[in-house]
Coordinates of C-alpha atoms and ligand atoms in Angstrom, one line a residue:
M1 CA 39.5 -31.9 -43.8
P2 CA 38.0 -32.2 -47.2
K3 CA 34.5 -30.7 -47.5
K4 CA 32.9 -33.9 -48.6
L5 CA 34.2 -35.9 -45.7
L6 CA 33.1 -33.2 -43.3
L7 CA 29.5 -33.3 -44.7
T8 CA 29.4 -37.1 -44.5
L9 CA 30.5 -36.9 -40.9
V10 CA 27.9 -34.3 -40.1
S11 CA 25.1 -36.3 -41.6
L12 CA 26.4 -39.4 -39.9
T13 CA 26.3 -37.6 -36.6
F14 CA 22.7 -36.7 -37.2
F15 CA 21.9 -40.3 -38.2
L16 CA 23.6 -41.6 -35.1
Q17 CA 21.7 -39.1 -32.9
N18 CA 18.6 -40.8 -34.1
L19 CA 16.2 -37.8 -34.2
S20 CA 12.5 -38.4 -34.6
A21 CA 9.5 -36.1 -34.9
K22 CA 6.0 -37.5 -34.6
D23 CA 2.6 -35.8 -34.7
Y24 CA -0.2 -36.7 -32.4
K25 CA -3.8 -35.6 -31.9
W26 CA -4.9 -34.0 -28.6
D27 CA -7.5 -36.3 -27.0
S28 CA -10.8 -34.7 -26.1
N29 CA -10.7 -36.1 -22.6
M30 CA -7.1 -35.2 -21.8
T31 CA -6.3 -32.3 -19.5
F32 CA -3.0 -30.6 -19.6
L33 CA -2.0 -32.0 -16.2
N34 CA -2.9 -35.6 -17.5
F35 CA -0.7 -34.9 -20.4
L36 CA 2.2 -33.9 -18.2
E37 CA 1.8 -37.0 -16.1
N38 CA 1.6 -39.3 -19.1
H39 CA 5.0 -38.0 -20.2
N40 CA 6.6 -37.9 -16.8
I41 CA 6.9 -34.1 -16.9
P42 CA 6.8 -32.5 -13.4
L43 CA 3.4 -30.8 -12.7
K44 CA 5.2 -27.7 -11.5
T45 CA 5.9 -27.0 -15.2
Y46 CA 2.3 -25.9 -15.2
Y47 CA 2.0 -24.6 -11.7
N48 CA 5.0 -22.3 -12.1
M49 CA 3.4 -20.6 -15.1
D50 CA 1.9 -17.1 -14.6
R51 CA -1.7 -16.2 -14.9
E52 CA -1.8 -15.3 -18.6
D53 CA 0.2 -18.3 -19.6
K54 CA -2.1 -20.6 -17.7
E55 CA -5.1 -19.0 -19.5
L56 CA -3.6 -19.8 -22.8
I57 CA -3.3 -23.5 -21.9
Q58 CA -7.1 -23.7 -21.9
E59 CA -7.0 -22.8 -25.6
I60 CA -5.5 -26.2 -26.6
R61 CA -8.4 -27.8 -28.6
S62 CA -9.3 -31.4 -28.7
G63 CA -8.2 -32.8 -32.0
Q64 CA -5.3 -30.4 -32.1
T65 CA -2.1 -31.7 -33.7
Y66 CA 1.0 -31.6 -31.5
S67 CA 4.5 -32.9 -32.1
I68 CA 6.9 -34.8 -29.9
N69 CA 10.6 -34.6 -31.0
K70 CA 12.9 -37.3 -29.6
R71 CA 16.6 -38.0 -29.7
N72 CA 17.7 -41.6 -29.0
G73 CA 14.2 -42.2 -27.7
K74 CA 14.4 -39.3 -25.2
I75 CA 12.1 -36.3 -25.5
V76 CA 13.9 -33.2 -26.8
N77 CA 10.8 -31.0 -26.9
I78 CA 7.1 -31.0 -27.3
T79 CA 5.2 -28.3 -29.3
I80 CA 1.4 -27.8 -28.9
P81 CA -0.3 -25.0 -30.8
V82 CA -2.6 -22.7 -28.8
S83 CA -3.7 -20.5 -31.7
D84 CA -2.8 -20.0 -35.3
E85 CA 0.2 -17.9 -34.3
L86 CA 1.6 -19.4 -31.1
M87 CA 2.6 -22.8 -29.7
L88 CA 3.6 -23.9 -26.3
E89 CA 7.1 -25.4 -26.3
L90 CA 8.0 -27.8 -23.5
K91 CA 11.8 -28.1 -23.8
N92 CA 13.7 -30.8 -22.0
T93 CA 16.8 -29.1 -20.7
K94 CA 19.5 -30.3 -18.2
K95 CA 17.7 -28.3 -15.5
G96 CA 14.4 -30.0 -16.3
Y97 CA 11.4 -28.9 -18.5
V98 CA 11.0 -25.3 -19.5
A99 CA 7.6 -24.1 -20.8
K100 CA 7.6 -21.2 -23.3
Y101 CA 5.2 -19.9 -26.0
V102 CA 7.0 -19.5 -29.3
P103 CA 5.7 -18.4 -32.8
I104 CA 4.5 -21.2 -35.0
P105 CA 6.7 -21.4 -38.1
Y106 CA 4.7 -21.3 -41.3
T107 CA 4.9 -20.1 -44.9
T108 CA 2.1 -18.2 -46.7
V109 CA 1.0 -18.9 -50.3
E110 CA -1.3 -16.7 -52.3
K111 CA -3.9 -18.6 -54.4
T112 CA -6.7 -17.7 -56.7
I113 CA -10.3 -18.9 -57.4
S114 CA -12.0 -17.6 -60.5
I115 CA -15.4 -19.0 -61.7
K116 CA -18.2 -18.0 -64.0
I117 CA -21.7 -18.4 -62.6
K118 CA -23.8 -21.1 -64.3
R119 CA -26.7 -21.5 -61.8
S120 CA -26.3 -19.5 -58.6
F121 CA -23.7 -17.9 -56.3
E122 CA -23.8 -20.5 -53.6
K123 CA -24.2 -23.6 -55.8
D124 CA -21.4 -22.8 -58.2
L125 CA -18.9 -21.5 -55.6
D126 CA -19.5 -24.4 -53.2
D127 CA -19.2 -26.9 -56.0
A128 CA -16.0 -25.4 -57.4
T129 CA -14.3 -25.1 -54.0
K130 CA -15.8 -28.2 -52.5
T131 CA -16.7 -26.3 -49.3
S132 CA -19.2 -23.8 -48.2
Y133 CA -16.4 -21.8 -46.5
Y134 CA -15.9 -19.2 -49.2
S135 CA -19.6 -18.5 -49.9
R136 CA -20.2 -18.1 -46.2
E137 CA -17.3 -15.8 -45.7
L138 CA -18.3 -13.6 -48.7
K139 CA -21.9 -13.4 -47.5
E140 CA -20.8 -12.3 -44.0
V141 CA -18.3 -9.8 -45.2
Y142 CA -20.3 -8.0 -47.9
S143 CA -23.7 -8.8 -46.5
K144 CA -26.3 -6.4 -47.8
A145 CA -24.0 -4.4 -50.1
I146 CA -24.1 -7.2 -52.7
P147 CA -27.3 -8.7 -54.1
F148 CA -25.9 -12.3 -54.2
K149 CA -29.3 -13.7 -55.0
K150 CA -29.4 -11.7 -58.3
M151 CA -26.3 -13.4 -59.6
K152 CA -27.0 -15.1 -63.0
K153 CA -25.3 -17.1 -65.6
G154 CA -22.2 -15.3 -66.9
D155 CA -21.5 -13.4 -63.7
R156 CA -18.1 -13.9 -62.2
I157 CA -16.5 -14.4 -58.8
I158 CA -12.7 -13.9 -58.3
I159 CA -11.1 -14.6 -55.0
F160 CA -7.4 -14.0 -54.0
Y161 CA -6.7 -15.7 -50.7
T162 CA -3.7 -16.7 -48.7
Q163 CA -3.2 -20.1 -47.2
K164 CA -0.7 -20.9 -44.5
Y165 CA 1.5 -24.0 -44.8
R166 CA 3.2 -25.9 -42.1
K167 CA 5.3 -29.1 -42.7
G168 CA 4.1 -29.2 -46.3
K169 CA 0.5 -29.2 -45.3
A170 CA -2.2 -26.5 -45.4
F171 CA -2.6 -25.0 -42.0
S172 CA -5.4 -22.9 -40.5
N173 CA -8.3 -21.3 -42.5
P174 CA -7.7 -19.5 -45.8
I175 CA -8.0 -15.7 -45.6
I176 CA -9.6 -13.8 -48.4
Q177 CA -7.3 -10.9 -49.3
A178 CA -9.1 -9.4 -52.3
C179 CA -12.1 -10.3 -54.3
L180 CA -14.4 -9.3 -57.1
I181 CA -18.1 -10.2 -57.5
E182 CA -19.4 -9.1 -60.9
I183 CA -23.1 -8.9 -61.3
N184 CA -24.5 -8.0 -64.7
K185 CA -21.2 -6.3 -65.6
K186 CA -21.2 -4.3 -62.4
P187 CA -18.1 -5.0 -60.3
F188 CA -18.0 -5.1 -56.5
Y189 CA -14.5 -5.2 -55.3
G190 CA -13.4 -6.0 -51.7
F191 CA -9.9 -5.5 -50.2
L192 CA -8.8 -6.6 -46.7
L193 CA -6.9 -4.1 -44.6
D194 CA -5.0 -4.5 -41.4
D195 CA -8.1 -3.7 -39.3
E196 CA -9.6 -7.1 -40.4
K197 CA -12.3 -5.2 -42.4
Y198 CA -13.1 -5.1 -46.1
Y199 CA -13.3 -1.9 -48.2
D200 CA -14.3 -1.3 -51.8
S201 CA -11.7 0.2 -54.2
L202 CA -12.6 3.8 -53.2
G203 CA -12.3 3.2 -49.4
K204 CA -15.9 2.6 -48.4
K205 CA -16.2 0.0 -45.7
Y206 CA -18.5 -3.0 -46.0
E207 CA -20.5 -3.4 -42.9
R208 CA -20.4 -7.0 -41.7
T209 CA -23.7 -8.5 -40.7
Y210 CA -24.1 -11.7 -38.8
H211 CA -26.7 -14.3 -38.4
S212 CA -27.0 -13.3 -34.8
S213 CA -26.4 -10.0 -33.0
F214 CA -24.0 -9.7 -30.1
I215 CA -24.0 -7.3 -27.2
R216 CA -21.5 -6.5 -24.5
P217 CA -21.6 -9.2 -21.8
L218 CA -21.6 -6.6 -19.0
R219 CA -24.0 -3.7 -18.7
Q220 CA -21.6 -1.8 -16.5
F221 CA -17.8 -2.1 -16.3
K222 CA -14.9 0.1 -15.3
R223 CA -12.7 -0.3 -18.3
I224 CA -11.3 -2.8 -20.8
S225 CA -8.2 -4.1 -19.0
S226 CA -6.9 -6.3 -21.8
Y227 CA -7.6 -6.3 -25.5
F228 CA -7.6 -9.2 -28.0
T229 CA -4.3 -10.2 -29.6
Y230 CA -3.1 -13.3 -31.5
K231 CA 0.6 -12.7 -30.8
R232 CA 2.5 -10.0 -29.1
F233 CA 6.1 -9.8 -27.9
H234 CA 6.6 -8.6 -24.3
P235 CA 9.8 -6.5 -24.5
I236 CA 10.6 -6.6 -20.8
L237 CA 9.7 -10.3 -20.1
R238 CA 11.3 -11.0 -23.6
R239 CA 8.7 -13.6 -24.5
Y240 CA 5.6 -14.1 -26.6
R241 CA 2.1 -13.7 -25.3
A242 CA -1.4 -13.9 -26.7
H243 CA -4.7 -12.8 -25.3
L244 CA -7.6 -14.6 -27.0
G245 CA -10.4 -12.5 -25.6
I246 CA -11.4 -9.2 -24.0
D247 CA -11.0 -8.5 -20.3
Y248 CA -13.6 -6.2 -18.8
A249 CA -12.6 -4.9 -15.3
A250 CA -15.7 -4.7 -13.2
R251 CA -16.9 -4.7 -9.6
P252 CA -17.2 -8.2 -8.2
G253 CA -20.7 -9.6 -8.3
R254 CA -21.8 -7.5 -11.3
A255 CA -24.2 -9.5 -13.6
I256 CA -22.7 -11.1 -16.7
V257 CA -25.2 -11.5 -19.5
A258 CA -25.4 -13.7 -22.5
S259 CA -24.0 -11.8 -25.4
S260 CA -26.4 -13.5 -27.8
S261 CA -29.1 -16.1 -27.6
G262 CA -28.0 -19.7 -27.7
T263 CA -27.6 -23.0 -25.8
I264 CA -25.2 -23.5 -22.8
S265 CA -22.6 -26.0 -24.0
F266 CA -20.3 -25.9 -20.9
K267 CA -20.7 -24.9 -17.3
G268 CA -17.9 -25.6 -14.9
W269 CA -14.2 -25.1 -14.0
K270 CA -11.6 -24.6 -16.7
G271 CA -8.1 -24.3 -15.2
G272 CA -6.7 -20.8 -15.8
Y273 CA -10.1 -19.6 -16.8
G274 CA -11.7 -20.6 -13.5
R275 CA -15.5 -20.8 -13.5
V276 CA -16.7 -20.7 -17.1
I277 CA -19.9 -20.8 -19.1
E278 CA -19.8 -21.4 -22.8
I279 CA -22.8 -20.7 -25.1
K280 CA -23.2 -22.1 -28.6
H281 CA -24.8 -19.8 -31.1
P282 CA -25.8 -20.3 -34.8
N283 CA -23.2 -20.3 -37.6
G284 CA -20.5 -22.1 -35.7
I285 CA -20.1 -19.3 -33.1
K286 CA -19.4 -19.9 -29.4
T287 CA -19.0 -17.4 -26.6
L288 CA -17.0 -17.9 -23.4
Y289 CA -17.3 -16.1 -20.0
A290 CA -14.5 -16.7 -17.6
H291 CA -13.4 -16.0 -14.0
M292 CA -16.9 -16.0 -12.7
R293 CA -17.6 -15.7 -8.9
G294 CA -20.7 -17.8 -9.3
F295 CA -23.3 -19.0 -11.8
A296 CA -26.8 -17.6 -12.0
K297 CA -29.6 -19.9 -10.8
G298 CA -30.8 -22.6 -13.2
M299 CA -27.8 -22.5 -15.5
R300 CA -26.9 -25.9 -16.8
K301 CA -25.6 -27.6 -19.9
G302 CA -28.2 -27.8 -22.7
R303 CA -30.3 -24.9 -21.4
K304 CA -31.3 -22.3 -23.9
V305 CA -30.6 -18.7 -22.9
K306 CA -31.8 -15.5 -24.4
Q307 CA -29.6 -12.5 -25.2
G308 CA -29.2 -10.3 -22.2
R309 CA -30.1 -13.0 -19.7
T310 CA -27.9 -13.0 -16.6
I311 CA -25.8 -16.2 -16.6
G312 CA -23.3 -15.4 -13.8
Y313 CA -21.4 -12.9 -11.7
V314 CA -18.0 -11.2 -12.1
G315 CA -15.3 -12.7 -9.9
T316 CA -11.6 -13.7 -9.8
S317 CA -11.8 -17.5 -10.1
G318 CA -9.0 -19.3 -11.8
R319 CA -6.3 -17.1 -10.1
S320 CA -7.1 -13.9 -12.1
T321 CA -5.7 -10.7 -10.5
G322 CA -8.4 -8.1 -10.1
P323 CA -12.1 -9.0 -10.6
H324 CA -12.8 -9.0 -14.3
L325 CA -14.7 -10.9 -17.0
H326 CA -12.7 -12.6 -19.7
F327 CA -15.0 -12.7 -22.7
G328 CA -14.0 -15.0 -25.7
L329 CA -15.7 -15.5 -29.0
Y330 CA -14.9 -18.5 -31.2
K331 CA -15.8 -19.1 -34.8
N332 CA -15.6 -22.8 -36.0
G333 CA -13.5 -23.4 -32.9
K334 CA -11.0 -20.6 -33.6
A335 CA -10.7 -17.6 -31.3
V336 CA -11.6 -14.3 -33.1
N337 CA -11.7 -10.8 -31.8
P338 CA -15.0 -10.3 -30.0
A339 CA -14.9 -6.6 -30.8
R340 CA -15.6 -7.5 -34.4
Y341 CA -18.9 -9.0 -33.4
V342 CA -20.1 -6.9 -30.5
R343 CA -22.4 -4.1 -31.6
K344 CA -21.3 -0.6 -31.0
K345 CA -23.8 2.2 -30.3
I346 CA -21.9 4.9 -32.1
A347 CA -21.6 4.7 -35.9
T348 CA -18.0 4.1 -37.0
V349 CA -16.2 5.9 -39.8
V350 CA -17.2 4.4 -43.1
K351 CA -14.8 6.0 -45.5
L352 CA -11.0 5.7 -45.4
K353 CA -8.8 8.8 -45.4
G354 CA -5.1 9.7 -45.3
K355 CA -2.6 6.9 -44.8
K356 CA -5.1 4.1 -44.7
Y357 CA -6.6 5.3 -47.9
K358 CA -3.2 5.4 -49.6
K359 CA -2.6 1.8 -48.4
L360 CA -5.8 0.7 -49.9
R361 CA -5.0 2.3 -53.2
R362 CA -1.7 0.5 -53.2
L363 CA -3.6 -2.8 -52.8
V364 CA -6.0 -1.8 -55.6
K365 CA -3.0 -1.2 -57.9
K366 CA -1.4 -4.4 -56.9
Y367 CA -4.5 -6.5 -57.6
R368 CA -5.8 -4.7 -60.7
P369 CA -3.7 -6.7 -63.3
Q370 CA -4.3 -9.9 -61.4
F371 CA -8.1 -9.4 -61.6
K372 CA -7.8 -8.6 -65.3
E373 CA -5.8 -11.8 -65.9
S374 CA -8.0 -14.0 -63.9
K375 CA -11.2 -12.8 -65.6
S376 CA -10.5 -14.8 -68.7
K377 CA -9.9 -18.1 -66.9
T378 CA -11.6 -20.6 -64.6
I379 CA -9.4 -21.4 -61.7
L380 CA -10.6 -23.9 -59.2
K381 CA -9.4 -24.8 -55.8
E382 CA -7.1 -27.9 -55.8
K383 CA -8.7 -31.1 -54.7
S384 CA -8.9 -31.8 -51.0
E385 CA -5.6 -30.9 -49.4
E386 CA -4.5 -32.5 -46.2
C387 CA -4.8 -29.8 -43.6
L388 CA -3.2 -29.4 -40.2
N389 CA -5.5 -27.8 -37.6
C390 CA -8.0 -26.8 -40.3
L391 CA -11.5 -26.5 -39.2
K392 CA -14.4 -28.3 -40.8
H393 CA -16.0 -25.9 -43.2
Ligands
ZN1 ZN1 -8.4 -12.5 -20.2

C-alpha cells in the first residue's frame, strides 16, 4: 500500500473514532464519591483502593483542572491531578474502571528575569513580573543574608527560573533555579540544589526564615514512619505513589499540638485522612493533622489557636494502619515538605563539602556566562500567561 494512502487511512480512522478531550474544573462541593456517581463509575473503584491511595484522593483541590477523554461519546479515561507530579487515571477497560496514579506529562522551560532597580526591590520586581510571587520567594529564601531594604537605583536582580508547561499552558508555580541580587556592586548569588535549599557560589547555605515559626506537632513520638515525597515508584507493586506529608508513629491518645499559631479552617472527617483539623497561618500557609482519635475540647472552625496548644489526639481514623499522625503543610494550596518548615533543635551543616560542593560548582560554572549576558539587558516576564493549576500569587 502506498505510504500516502496508508496515512490518509490512519487519520481517517482517528477521525471516525471521534476522540475528544475536554478540561473541567473540580467543584468545591464535589466529593470523590459524588464524582464517581455523576459519571456512573462504580463506587468500588474507590473502596478497593488501598490506604495510601485513598489518602491521596483527599489532595484533589477545588478548582483543580481535570480532563475527560471520550471516544464516540464514551469515556476512555479521566485524569485528575493530585499534586504537581502525579495524577489519578480512571481508565475505562473491558473489565470496568481501573484507578491508577500516573506521572503528569509536562515539559520544563528555563526563563530569565533581569531588571535594574529604579525605586525599591519590591516595587520594581513586582511591577516587572506583575506578581508578588518572586519578591516573596526571594525574601523567604535569602532572608537576613540580603539587605533588600538597602537596594537603590542602579542595583540589579537576575532570576533564572523554570516553568512547567502542560498542553501548551504554564503549569504549577515557577521555581527559581539561580539568582543574583547586586547591591552597590556587591553580588549575592543563590543556587538551588537537590535538597530544595539555596547556597551561595562558595557553598554556604542560606537559612530560610519564615513569617511564622513551626514546631513538631507531637511532643513525643516513636519514629517517623513515612517521609514526604512528591512521586516515588514502588518497585514491587510496580506503581507510582506519593506521600504529601510526614507520618509520626505514636501511642494512641498522645496530644497533637498546633505547629504554629493560626485559625482553625476545617474540623471534621476527610475520607482517607479520617478526623482532620486544618489551621490557617499567615503567608498562605496551612497545616493539616489527620487520623485523629478525637478533637480537643472547644475546637471549632474559626477559632484561633496558639502554637503548642493541644488540638486533638493520635488515633487511626480513616483506616490508617498503626496509630500515627499524618502532618501536612501547604503553601498557597500546594503541599510542601513540612520538614522544610519545622524548626530543628540541632544546628545543621551550613557549608557544602565533597560531591555536593562539586555539584554546586558545576551549577556556578553553568550560570556564570548567563549572568554576565543578562546583566546588560532588561528582561521582563511575559504578559499574563494562561496557567493550568497555577496558584494565585
Ligand atoms: Zn500519611
